[in-house]
mmCIF file of C-alpha atoms and ligand atoms in Angstrom:
data_model
loop_
_atom_site.group_PDB
_atom_site.id
_atom_site.type_symbol
_atom_site.label_atom_id
_atom_site.label_comp_id
_atom_site.label_asym_id
_atom_site.label_seq_id
_atom_site.Cartn_x
_atom_site.Cartn_y
_atom_site.Cartn_z
ATOM 1 C CA UNK A 1 27.367 438.992 48.511
ATOM 2 C CA UNK A 2 25.350 436.233 50.144
ATOM 3 C CA UNK A 3 22.885 434.239 48.203
ATOM 4 C CA UNK A 4 20.383 431.530 48.989
ATOM 5 C CA UNK A 5 18.024 429.422 46.960
ATOM 6 C CA UNK A 6 14.610 428.281 47.808
ATOM 7 C CA UNK A 7 13.867 425.229 45.707
ATOM 8 C CA UNK A 8 10.445 424.143 44.697
ATOM 9 C CA UNK A 9 9.559 420.773 43.248
ATOM 10 C CA UNK A 10 7.853 422.810 40.621
ATOM 11 C CA UNK A 11 4.459 423.918 39.631
ATOM 12 C CA UNK A 12 1.048 422.368 39.390
ATOM 13 C CA UNK A 13 1.637 420.609 36.094
ATOM 14 C CA UNK A 14 5.053 419.089 36.582
ATOM 15 C CA UNK A 15 6.340 416.605 39.108
ATOM 16 C CA UNK A 16 2.944 415.113 39.841
ATOM 17 C CA UNK A 17 2.527 411.322 39.907
ATOM 18 C CA UNK A 18 1.093 409.206 37.090
ATOM 19 C CA UNK A 19 -2.652 408.600 37.635
ATOM 20 C CA UNK A 20 -2.760 409.991 41.180
ATOM 21 C CA UNK A 21 -1.804 413.639 40.594
ATOM 22 C CA UNK A 22 -0.388 415.636 43.489
ATOM 23 C CA UNK A 23 -0.314 412.667 45.847
ATOM 24 C CA UNK A 24 3.165 413.718 46.993
ATOM 25 C CA UNK A 25 2.047 417.257 47.845
ATOM 26 C CA UNK A 26 4.502 419.031 45.558
ATOM 27 C CA UNK A 27 1.771 421.631 44.987
ATOM 28 C CA UNK A 28 2.228 422.575 48.664
ATOM 29 C CA UNK A 29 6.016 422.660 48.311
ATOM 30 C CA UNK A 30 5.526 425.129 45.457
ATOM 31 C CA UNK A 31 3.249 427.303 47.622
ATOM 32 C CA UNK A 32 5.634 427.244 50.604
ATOM 33 C CA UNK A 33 8.701 427.996 48.472
ATOM 34 C CA UNK A 34 7.062 430.803 46.529
ATOM 35 C CA UNK A 35 5.793 432.360 49.752
ATOM 36 C CA UNK A 36 9.236 432.009 51.327
ATOM 37 C CA UNK A 37 11.056 433.651 48.415
ATOM 38 C CA UNK A 38 8.588 436.547 48.157
ATOM 39 C CA UNK A 39 8.519 437.108 51.909
ATOM 40 C CA UNK A 40 12.316 437.051 52.232
ATOM 41 C CA UNK A 41 12.806 439.636 49.505
ATOM 42 C CA UNK A 42 9.950 441.753 50.846
ATOM 43 C CA UNK A 43 11.383 441.804 54.373
ATOM 44 C CA UNK A 44 14.861 442.617 53.027
ATOM 45 C CA UNK A 45 13.445 445.548 51.071
ATOM 46 C CA UNK A 46 12.132 447.018 54.327
ATOM 47 C CA UNK A 47 15.490 446.800 56.146
ATOM 48 C CA UNK A 48 17.914 449.624 55.514
ATOM 49 C CA UNK A 49 21.607 448.942 55.870
ATOM 50 C CA UNK A 50 21.504 445.180 55.709
ATOM 51 C CA UNK A 51 24.728 443.583 54.437
ATOM 52 C CA UNK A 52 23.144 442.693 51.092
ATOM 53 C CA UNK A 53 22.353 439.422 49.440
ATOM 54 C CA UNK A 54 19.952 437.783 47.083
ATOM 55 C CA UNK A 55 17.225 435.178 47.015
ATOM 56 C CA UNK A 56 16.825 432.914 44.013
ATOM 57 C CA UNK A 57 13.758 430.734 43.531
ATOM 58 C CA UNK A 58 14.447 427.614 41.469
ATOM 59 C CA UNK A 59 11.774 425.420 39.910
ATOM 60 C CA UNK A 60 13.306 421.962 40.244
ATOM 61 C CA UNK A 61 11.371 419.261 38.390
ATOM 62 C CA UNK A 62 11.950 415.520 38.317
ATOM 63 C CA UNK A 63 12.412 414.651 41.978
ATOM 64 C CA UNK A 64 10.365 411.464 41.852
ATOM 65 C CA UNK A 65 12.122 408.247 40.873
ATOM 66 C CA UNK A 66 15.627 408.906 39.640
ATOM 67 C CA UNK A 67 14.946 412.188 37.790
ATOM 68 C CA UNK A 68 17.270 414.204 40.011
ATOM 69 C CA UNK A 69 16.338 417.646 38.634
ATOM 70 C CA UNK A 70 18.194 419.479 41.404
ATOM 71 C CA UNK A 71 21.368 417.495 40.798
ATOM 72 C CA UNK A 72 21.294 418.300 37.102
ATOM 73 C CA UNK A 73 20.913 421.981 37.969
ATOM 74 C CA UNK A 74 23.781 421.679 40.462
ATOM 75 C CA UNK A 75 26.056 419.955 37.951
ATOM 76 C CA UNK A 76 25.127 422.421 35.204
ATOM 77 C CA UNK A 77 26.295 425.293 37.410
ATOM 78 C CA UNK A 78 22.890 426.823 38.227
ATOM 79 C CA UNK A 79 23.839 427.173 41.906
ATOM 80 C CA UNK A 80 27.404 428.336 41.337
ATOM 81 C CA UNK A 81 26.242 430.897 38.741
ATOM 82 C CA UNK A 82 24.364 432.622 41.561
ATOM 83 C CA UNK A 83 27.109 431.909 44.155
ATOM 84 C CA UNK A 84 24.480 430.156 46.228
ATOM 85 C CA UNK A 85 25.412 429.708 49.911
ATOM 86 C CA UNK A 86 22.482 427.739 51.297
ATOM 87 C CA UNK A 87 19.459 425.889 49.925
ATOM 88 C CA UNK A 88 15.986 425.513 51.422
ATOM 89 C CA UNK A 89 12.969 423.363 50.649
ATOM 90 C CA UNK A 90 10.132 421.669 52.533
ATOM 91 C CA UNK A 91 7.975 418.596 52.149
ATOM 92 C CA UNK A 92 4.507 417.684 53.430
ATOM 93 C CA UNK A 93 3.448 414.440 55.063
ATOM 94 C CA UNK A 94 1.097 413.603 57.933
ATOM 95 C CA UNK A 95 3.530 412.527 60.672
ATOM 96 C CA UNK A 96 6.281 415.075 61.305
ATOM 97 C CA UNK A 97 6.973 418.732 61.797
ATOM 98 C CA UNK A 98 10.738 419.022 61.643
ATOM 99 C CA UNK A 99 13.521 421.121 60.154
ATOM 100 C CA UNK A 100 16.111 418.372 60.893
ATOM 101 C CA UNK A 101 15.143 415.736 58.368
ATOM 102 C CA UNK A 102 17.490 412.925 57.437
ATOM 103 C CA UNK A 103 16.467 410.916 54.407
ATOM 104 C CA UNK A 104 18.001 407.691 53.149
ATOM 105 C CA UNK A 105 20.632 407.306 50.466
ATOM 106 C CA UNK A 106 19.546 405.061 47.635
ATOM 107 C CA UNK A 107 20.770 403.396 44.521
ATOM 108 C CA UNK A 108 19.319 401.008 41.960
ATOM 109 C CA UNK A 109 21.031 398.030 40.403
ATOM 110 C CA UNK A 110 19.725 396.532 37.173
ATOM 111 C CA UNK A 111 20.963 393.050 36.379
ATOM 112 C CA UNK A 112 20.849 390.797 33.359
ATOM 113 C CA UNK A 113 21.832 387.155 33.042
ATOM 114 C CA UNK A 114 22.737 385.686 29.686
ATOM 115 C CA UNK A 115 22.605 381.908 29.454
ATOM 116 C CA UNK A 116 22.135 379.442 26.605
ATOM 117 C CA UNK A 117 18.844 378.050 25.289
ATOM 118 C CA UNK A 118 18.202 374.315 25.068
ATOM 119 C CA UNK A 119 15.209 372.017 24.948
ATOM 120 C CA UNK A 120 14.229 371.332 28.512
ATOM 121 C CA UNK A 121 13.181 367.727 27.891
ATOM 122 C CA UNK A 122 15.491 366.251 25.287
ATOM 123 C CA UNK A 123 18.779 368.125 25.878
ATOM 124 C CA UNK A 124 18.676 370.275 29.037
ATOM 125 C CA UNK A 125 22.368 369.603 29.705
ATOM 126 C CA UNK A 126 23.236 371.764 26.690
ATOM 127 C CA UNK A 127 21.657 374.863 28.195
ATOM 128 C CA UNK A 128 22.636 377.522 30.716
ATOM 129 C CA UNK A 129 19.640 378.609 32.745
ATOM 130 C CA UNK A 130 19.525 382.395 33.167
ATOM 131 C CA UNK A 131 16.236 382.243 35.083
ATOM 132 C CA UNK A 132 17.821 379.899 37.626
ATOM 133 C CA UNK A 133 20.640 382.419 38.021
ATOM 134 C CA UNK A 134 18.169 385.202 38.774
ATOM 135 C CA UNK A 135 16.127 383.034 41.156
ATOM 136 C CA UNK A 136 19.314 382.055 43.000
ATOM 137 C CA UNK A 137 20.210 385.746 43.296
ATOM 138 C CA UNK A 138 16.683 386.618 44.424
ATOM 139 C CA UNK A 139 16.813 383.975 47.138
ATOM 140 C CA UNK A 140 20.261 385.090 48.277
ATOM 141 C CA UNK A 141 19.054 388.693 48.523
ATOM 142 C CA UNK A 142 16.008 387.523 50.509
ATOM 143 C CA UNK A 143 18.302 385.658 52.924
ATOM 144 C CA UNK A 144 20.554 388.686 53.235
ATOM 145 C CA UNK A 145 17.559 390.691 54.436
ATOM 146 C CA UNK A 146 17.680 388.856 57.797
ATOM 147 C CA UNK A 147 21.123 390.305 58.498
ATOM 148 C CA UNK A 148 20.400 393.907 57.588
ATOM 149 C CA UNK A 149 19.864 396.905 59.861
ATOM 150 C CA UNK A 150 16.421 398.371 60.645
ATOM 151 C CA UNK A 151 17.360 401.452 58.610
ATOM 152 C CA UNK A 152 18.182 399.404 55.481
ATOM 153 C CA UNK A 153 15.629 398.612 52.800
ATOM 154 C CA UNK A 154 16.143 396.228 49.909
ATOM 155 C CA UNK A 155 13.462 395.877 47.257
ATOM 156 C CA UNK A 156 13.865 393.457 44.403
ATOM 157 C CA UNK A 157 11.858 392.686 41.302
ATOM 158 C CA UNK A 158 12.051 390.352 38.367
ATOM 159 C CA UNK A 159 11.713 392.365 35.193
ATOM 160 C CA UNK A 160 11.954 389.589 32.634
ATOM 161 C CA UNK A 161 11.863 385.923 33.588
ATOM 162 C CA UNK A 162 12.606 384.746 30.074
ATOM 163 C CA UNK A 163 9.054 384.045 28.928
ATOM 164 C CA UNK A 164 6.249 381.597 29.770
ATOM 165 C CA UNK A 165 7.597 378.438 28.082
ATOM 166 C CA UNK A 166 8.208 375.602 30.536
ATOM 167 C CA UNK A 167 9.975 373.238 28.183
ATOM 168 C CA UNK A 168 12.991 375.434 27.448
ATOM 169 C CA UNK A 169 16.091 376.392 29.356
ATOM 170 C CA UNK A 170 15.681 380.151 29.626
ATOM 171 C CA UNK A 171 18.607 381.924 28.001
ATOM 172 C CA UNK A 172 17.834 385.365 29.402
ATOM 173 C CA UNK A 173 16.503 386.903 32.623
ATOM 174 C CA UNK A 174 16.668 390.355 34.185
ATOM 175 C CA UNK A 175 15.798 391.996 37.475
ATOM 176 C CA UNK A 176 16.282 395.175 39.480
ATOM 177 C CA UNK A 177 17.116 395.961 43.064
ATOM 178 C CA UNK A 178 16.636 399.232 44.950
ATOM 179 C CA UNK A 179 18.739 399.675 48.066
ATOM 180 C CA UNK A 180 18.212 402.341 50.734
ATOM 181 C CA UNK A 181 20.399 403.023 53.765
ATOM 182 C CA UNK A 182 20.871 405.722 56.391
ATOM 183 C CA UNK A 183 24.317 406.790 55.137
ATOM 184 C CA UNK A 184 26.295 406.601 51.923
ATOM 185 C CA UNK A 185 28.889 404.391 53.615
ATOM 186 C CA UNK A 186 26.241 401.868 54.654
ATOM 187 C CA UNK A 187 24.749 402.023 51.162
ATOM 188 C CA UNK A 188 28.045 401.094 49.636
ATOM 189 C CA UNK A 189 28.465 398.122 52.066
ATOM 190 C CA UNK A 190 25.022 396.854 51.138
ATOM 191 C CA UNK A 191 25.737 397.308 47.468
ATOM 192 C CA UNK A 192 28.799 395.064 47.807
ATOM 193 C CA UNK A 193 26.793 392.362 49.607
ATOM 194 C CA UNK A 194 24.026 392.474 47.019
ATOM 195 C CA UNK A 195 26.492 392.349 44.157
ATOM 196 C CA UNK A 196 27.871 389.177 45.772
ATOM 197 C CA UNK A 197 24.339 387.708 45.760
ATOM 198 C CA UNK A 198 24.076 388.440 42.049
ATOM 199 C CA UNK A 199 27.429 386.846 41.453
ATOM 200 C CA UNK A 200 26.283 383.783 43.376
ATOM 201 C CA UNK A 201 23.549 383.296 40.746
ATOM 202 C CA UNK A 202 26.075 383.536 37.937
ATOM 203 C CA UNK A 203 28.514 381.185 39.628
ATOM 204 C CA UNK A 204 25.875 378.571 40.393
ATOM 205 C CA UNK A 205 24.574 378.400 36.830
ATOM 206 C CA UNK A 206 27.368 379.555 34.563
ATOM 207 C CA UNK A 207 25.257 382.403 33.204
ATOM 208 C CA UNK A 208 26.997 385.662 32.335
ATOM 209 C CA UNK A 209 26.060 388.546 34.614
ATOM 210 C CA UNK A 210 25.948 392.225 33.754
ATOM 211 C CA UNK A 211 25.100 394.854 36.369
ATOM 212 C CA UNK A 212 24.167 398.438 35.638
ATOM 213 C CA UNK A 213 24.144 400.945 38.465
ATOM 214 C CA UNK A 214 21.550 403.734 38.129
ATOM 215 C CA UNK A 215 22.731 406.871 39.980
ATOM 216 C CA UNK A 216 20.664 407.383 43.097
ATOM 217 C CA UNK A 217 20.454 410.123 45.710
ATOM 218 C CA UNK A 218 22.675 410.769 48.724
ATOM 219 C CA UNK A 219 21.229 410.921 52.229
ATOM 220 C CA UNK A 220 19.932 414.354 53.235
ATOM 221 C CA UNK A 221 22.101 415.969 55.909
ATOM 222 C CA UNK A 222 20.253 418.809 57.639
ATOM 223 C CA UNK A 223 21.925 421.889 59.114
ATOM 224 C CA UNK A 224 21.336 422.560 62.818
ATOM 225 C CA UNK A 225 22.118 426.293 62.655
ATOM 226 C CA UNK A 226 19.523 426.848 59.936
ATOM 227 C CA UNK A 227 17.115 424.464 61.670
ATOM 228 C CA UNK A 228 17.344 426.467 64.908
ATOM 229 C CA UNK A 229 16.346 429.588 63.061
ATOM 230 C CA UNK A 230 13.331 427.732 61.568
ATOM 231 C CA UNK A 231 12.431 426.589 65.073
ATOM 232 C CA UNK A 232 12.457 430.149 66.400
ATOM 233 C CA UNK A 233 9.983 431.346 63.782
ATOM 234 C CA UNK A 234 7.844 428.225 64.087
ATOM 235 C CA UNK A 235 7.267 428.946 67.780
ATOM 236 C CA UNK A 236 7.044 432.727 67.459
ATOM 237 C CA UNK A 237 4.431 432.917 64.695
ATOM 238 C CA UNK A 238 0.995 433.998 65.882
ATOM 239 C CA UNK A 239 -1.850 431.510 66.134
ATOM 240 C CA UNK A 240 -1.976 428.144 67.825
ATOM 241 C CA UNK A 241 1.097 425.931 67.563
ATOM 242 C CA UNK A 242 0.448 422.894 65.367
ATOM 243 C CA UNK A 243 -0.384 419.790 67.393
ATOM 244 C CA UNK A 244 2.597 417.767 66.176
ATOM 245 C CA UNK A 245 5.613 419.240 67.983
ATOM 246 C CA UNK A 246 9.066 419.859 66.552
ATOM 247 C CA UNK A 247 11.648 417.355 67.870
ATOM 248 C CA UNK A 248 14.054 418.663 70.552
ATOM 249 C CA UNK A 249 16.859 420.870 69.158
ATOM 250 C CA UNK A 250 19.574 418.888 67.386
ATOM 251 C CA UNK A 251 17.482 415.695 67.101
ATOM 252 C CA UNK A 252 17.105 414.137 63.678
ATOM 253 C CA UNK A 253 13.796 413.123 62.188
ATOM 254 C CA UNK A 254 14.481 410.014 60.107
ATOM 255 C CA UNK A 255 12.342 409.560 57.051
ATOM 256 C CA UNK A 256 12.673 406.453 54.922
ATOM 257 C CA UNK A 257 12.424 408.286 51.659
ATOM 258 C CA UNK A 258 15.100 409.607 49.339
ATOM 259 C CA UNK A 259 15.451 412.956 47.639
ATOM 260 C CA UNK A 260 17.636 414.772 45.141
ATOM 261 C CA UNK A 261 17.942 417.487 47.810
ATOM 262 C CA UNK A 262 20.180 414.861 49.491
ATOM 263 C CA UNK A 263 22.933 415.489 46.936
ATOM 264 C CA UNK A 264 22.507 419.232 47.395
ATOM 265 C CA UNK A 265 22.878 418.852 51.159
ATOM 266 C CA UNK A 266 26.382 417.451 50.568
ATOM 267 C CA UNK A 267 27.270 420.501 48.480
ATOM 268 C CA UNK A 268 26.000 423.313 50.760
ATOM 269 C CA UNK A 269 24.024 423.828 54.002
ATOM 270 C CA UNK A 270 20.453 422.678 53.428
ATOM 271 C CA UNK A 271 17.087 422.468 55.114
ATOM 272 C CA UNK A 272 14.321 420.158 53.923
ATOM 273 C CA UNK A 273 11.609 420.862 56.497
ATOM 274 C CA UNK A 274 8.941 418.209 56.973
ATOM 275 C CA UNK A 275 5.479 419.492 57.741
ATOM 276 C CA UNK A 276 2.332 417.636 58.717
ATOM 277 C CA UNK A 277 -0.930 418.512 56.985
ATOM 278 C CA UNK A 278 -4.324 417.435 58.327
ATOM 279 C CA UNK A 279 -4.704 413.859 57.003
ATOM 280 C CA UNK A 280 -7.468 412.623 54.708
ATOM 281 C CA UNK A 281 -10.205 410.244 55.915
ATOM 282 C CA UNK A 282 -7.928 407.190 55.543
ATOM 283 C CA UNK A 283 -4.832 408.845 57.037
ATOM 284 C CA UNK A 284 -3.095 408.084 53.753
ATOM 285 C CA UNK A 285 0.637 408.822 53.498
ATOM 286 C CA UNK A 286 2.222 410.537 50.491
ATOM 287 C CA UNK A 287 1.760 408.658 47.203
ATOM 288 C CA UNK A 288 -1.816 407.627 48.060
ATOM 289 C CA UNK A 289 -5.082 408.975 46.652
ATOM 290 C CA UNK A 290 -6.090 409.953 50.146
ATOM 291 C CA UNK A 291 -3.018 412.180 50.514
ATOM 292 C CA UNK A 292 -3.729 413.701 47.099
ATOM 293 C CA UNK A 293 -7.129 414.753 48.455
ATOM 294 C CA UNK A 294 -5.604 416.022 51.731
ATOM 295 C CA UNK A 295 -2.929 418.069 49.959
ATOM 296 C CA UNK A 296 -5.557 419.886 47.892
ATOM 297 C CA UNK A 297 -7.407 421.248 50.925
ATOM 298 C CA UNK A 298 -7.375 424.790 52.263
ATOM 299 C CA UNK A 299 -6.076 423.600 55.676
ATOM 300 C CA UNK A 300 -3.031 422.072 54.000
ATOM 301 C CA UNK A 301 -2.373 425.317 52.143
ATOM 302 C CA UNK A 302 -2.497 427.257 55.438
ATOM 303 C CA UNK A 303 0.158 424.957 56.932
ATOM 304 C CA UNK A 304 2.296 425.398 53.797
ATOM 305 C CA UNK A 305 2.147 429.164 54.308
ATOM 306 C CA UNK A 306 3.331 428.809 57.910
ATOM 307 C CA UNK A 307 6.250 426.738 56.606
ATOM 308 C CA UNK A 308 6.947 429.365 53.936
ATOM 309 C CA UNK A 309 7.175 432.029 56.647
ATOM 310 C CA UNK A 310 9.634 429.926 58.664
ATOM 311 C CA UNK A 311 11.806 429.315 55.587
ATOM 312 C CA UNK A 312 11.714 433.066 54.956
ATOM 313 C CA UNK A 313 12.823 433.519 58.577
ATOM 314 C CA UNK A 314 15.918 431.430 57.863
ATOM 315 C CA UNK A 315 16.552 433.480 54.723
ATOM 316 C CA UNK A 316 16.269 436.803 56.526
ATOM 317 C CA UNK A 317 18.485 435.570 59.382
ATOM 318 C CA UNK A 318 21.196 434.314 57.035
ATOM 319 C CA UNK A 319 21.178 437.531 55.035
ATOM 320 C CA UNK A 320 21.069 439.938 57.970
ATOM 321 C CA UNK A 321 22.589 438.322 61.067
ATOM 322 C CA UNK A 322 26.308 438.723 61.370
ATOM 323 C CA UNK A 323 28.239 435.451 61.481
ATOM 324 C CA UNK A 324 25.217 433.221 60.925
ATOM 325 C CA UNK A 325 26.192 432.026 57.456
ATOM 326 C CA UNK A 326 29.719 431.286 58.641
ATOM 327 C CA UNK A 327 28.330 429.255 61.549
ATOM 328 C CA UNK A 328 26.011 427.348 59.222
ATOM 329 C CA UNK A 329 28.932 426.573 56.911
ATOM 330 C CA UNK A 330 31.119 425.358 59.768
ATOM 331 C CA UNK A 331 28.319 423.138 60.999
ATOM 332 C CA UNK A 332 27.845 421.838 57.465
ATOM 333 C CA UNK A 333 31.492 420.726 57.326
ATOM 334 C CA UNK A 334 31.315 418.972 60.690
ATOM 335 C CA UNK A 335 27.995 417.208 60.209
ATOM 336 C CA UNK A 336 28.763 416.001 56.705
ATOM 337 C CA UNK A 337 31.908 414.298 57.918
ATOM 338 C CA UNK A 338 30.185 412.710 60.924
ATOM 339 C CA UNK A 339 27.338 411.439 58.727
ATOM 340 C CA UNK A 340 29.627 409.408 56.486
HETATM 341 C C1 LIG B 21 24.333 411.898 43.906
HETATM 342 O O1 LIG B 21 25.639 411.865 44.454
HETATM 343 C C2 LIG B 21 26.287 410.589 44.416
HETATM 344 C C3 LIG B 21 27.622 410.713 45.140
HETATM 345 O O2 LIG B 21 28.386 411.711 44.584
HETATM 346 C C4 LIG B 21 26.468 410.148 42.969
HETATM 347 O O3 LIG B 21 27.051 408.852 42.931
HETATM 348 C C5 LIG B 21 25.106 410.119 42.294
HETATM 349 O O4 LIG B 21 25.293 409.799 40.929
HETATM 350 C C6 LIG B 21 24.407 411.489 42.437
HETATM 351 N N1 LIG B 21 23.076 411.376 41.862
HETATM 352 C C7 LIG B 21 22.745 411.776 40.631
HETATM 353 C C8 LIG B 21 21.327 411.521 40.210
HETATM 354 O O5 LIG B 21 23.527 412.366 39.910
HETATM 355 C C1 LIG B 22 12.296 416.127 51.984
HETATM 356 O O1 LIG B 22 11.933 415.228 52.995
HETATM 357 C C2 LIG B 22 10.800 414.439 52.717
HETATM 358 C C3 LIG B 22 10.433 413.688 53.939
HETATM 359 O O2 LIG B 22 9.868 414.599 54.827
HETATM 360 C C4 LIG B 22 11.079 413.559 51.515
HETATM 361 O O3 LIG B 22 9.978 412.745 51.226
HETATM 362 C C5 LIG B 22 11.394 414.462 50.349
HETATM 363 O O4 LIG B 22 11.691 413.686 49.234
HETATM 364 C C6 LIG B 22 12.538 415.388 50.707
HETATM 365 N N1 LIG B 22 13.004 416.258 49.638
HETATM 366 C C7 LIG B 22 12.370 417.029 48.783
HETATM 367 C C8 LIG B 22 13.194 417.807 47.841
HETATM 368 O O5 LIG B 22 11.194 417.129 48.710
#
């Protein structure tokens, strides 16, 4: 029997952002996903003689940061328990309407340098300066940025500079670096280059380096067969077509964000449809107060319902059209390989 999940980045209380509430519009994702799951099962109940199948709605918290709720569910067997074949979700913004979203792969490196304290005036030669090591690494990473690709992003911070004293050789310093890239292969190249920068700091100063890698998310690989079905419903639904058009069939919409749905999209065919809501007065993007306001408005909810109907369309197609799931799975195999 076929099975699909519709994921939702959970309900009104969870997966909001500290201090700015639903500034990432996960309230709308919840509305779209719930509508999609209910509509799919309702439509199926009205069709006699369909091949059979089930719809499972998952609440998937912890998408922001490195929470990775969906990945934990995946690893704990939640998807295999239901023999899930495909997975669907959506996400609001103000720029794109697209069922072919590619997001970036990301990872985070946390580094520590351990040096040796000494008095900076009377015996500096006895010390090993961990702060110098981190500053050397920071500068090397900044220089590396000139030779990166437009789709790469490297963000670096100093977590602990070893304290405010100016007359000591700092024995300890720590920092963190978040790397994003269009593919996992590119991410791993960048990670090697950045690790070299960190080693440069250690080599230059003699400080001992330790690097911890925090598991990130894979790039999201969309599925063109499922996306085409979304497209059909998007255009066929009554009412005026939203102003922002879908991209031509087969064209990716690149979004420089990362998502735990990315890991899911490497495990089964996936759609993470982007949808544009009417912006707030400042045209704020997700994670701004302005977007929080925009995502709480009736107009945004109406768009989310349209998206829910299109996701339901995919669900109904997969569960009732002969050969569609097989085609989606074949496409999944091909596209995953070509995205690496
Ligand atoms: C996502 O997948 C990658 C590649 O398998 C893995 O390295 C990473 O740890 C996964 N993310 C999480 C949060 O488990
Ligand atoms: C889906 O894509 C959007 C970009 O449109 C991204 O911000 C989001 O994190 C993605 N995934 C999920 C599960 O929301």
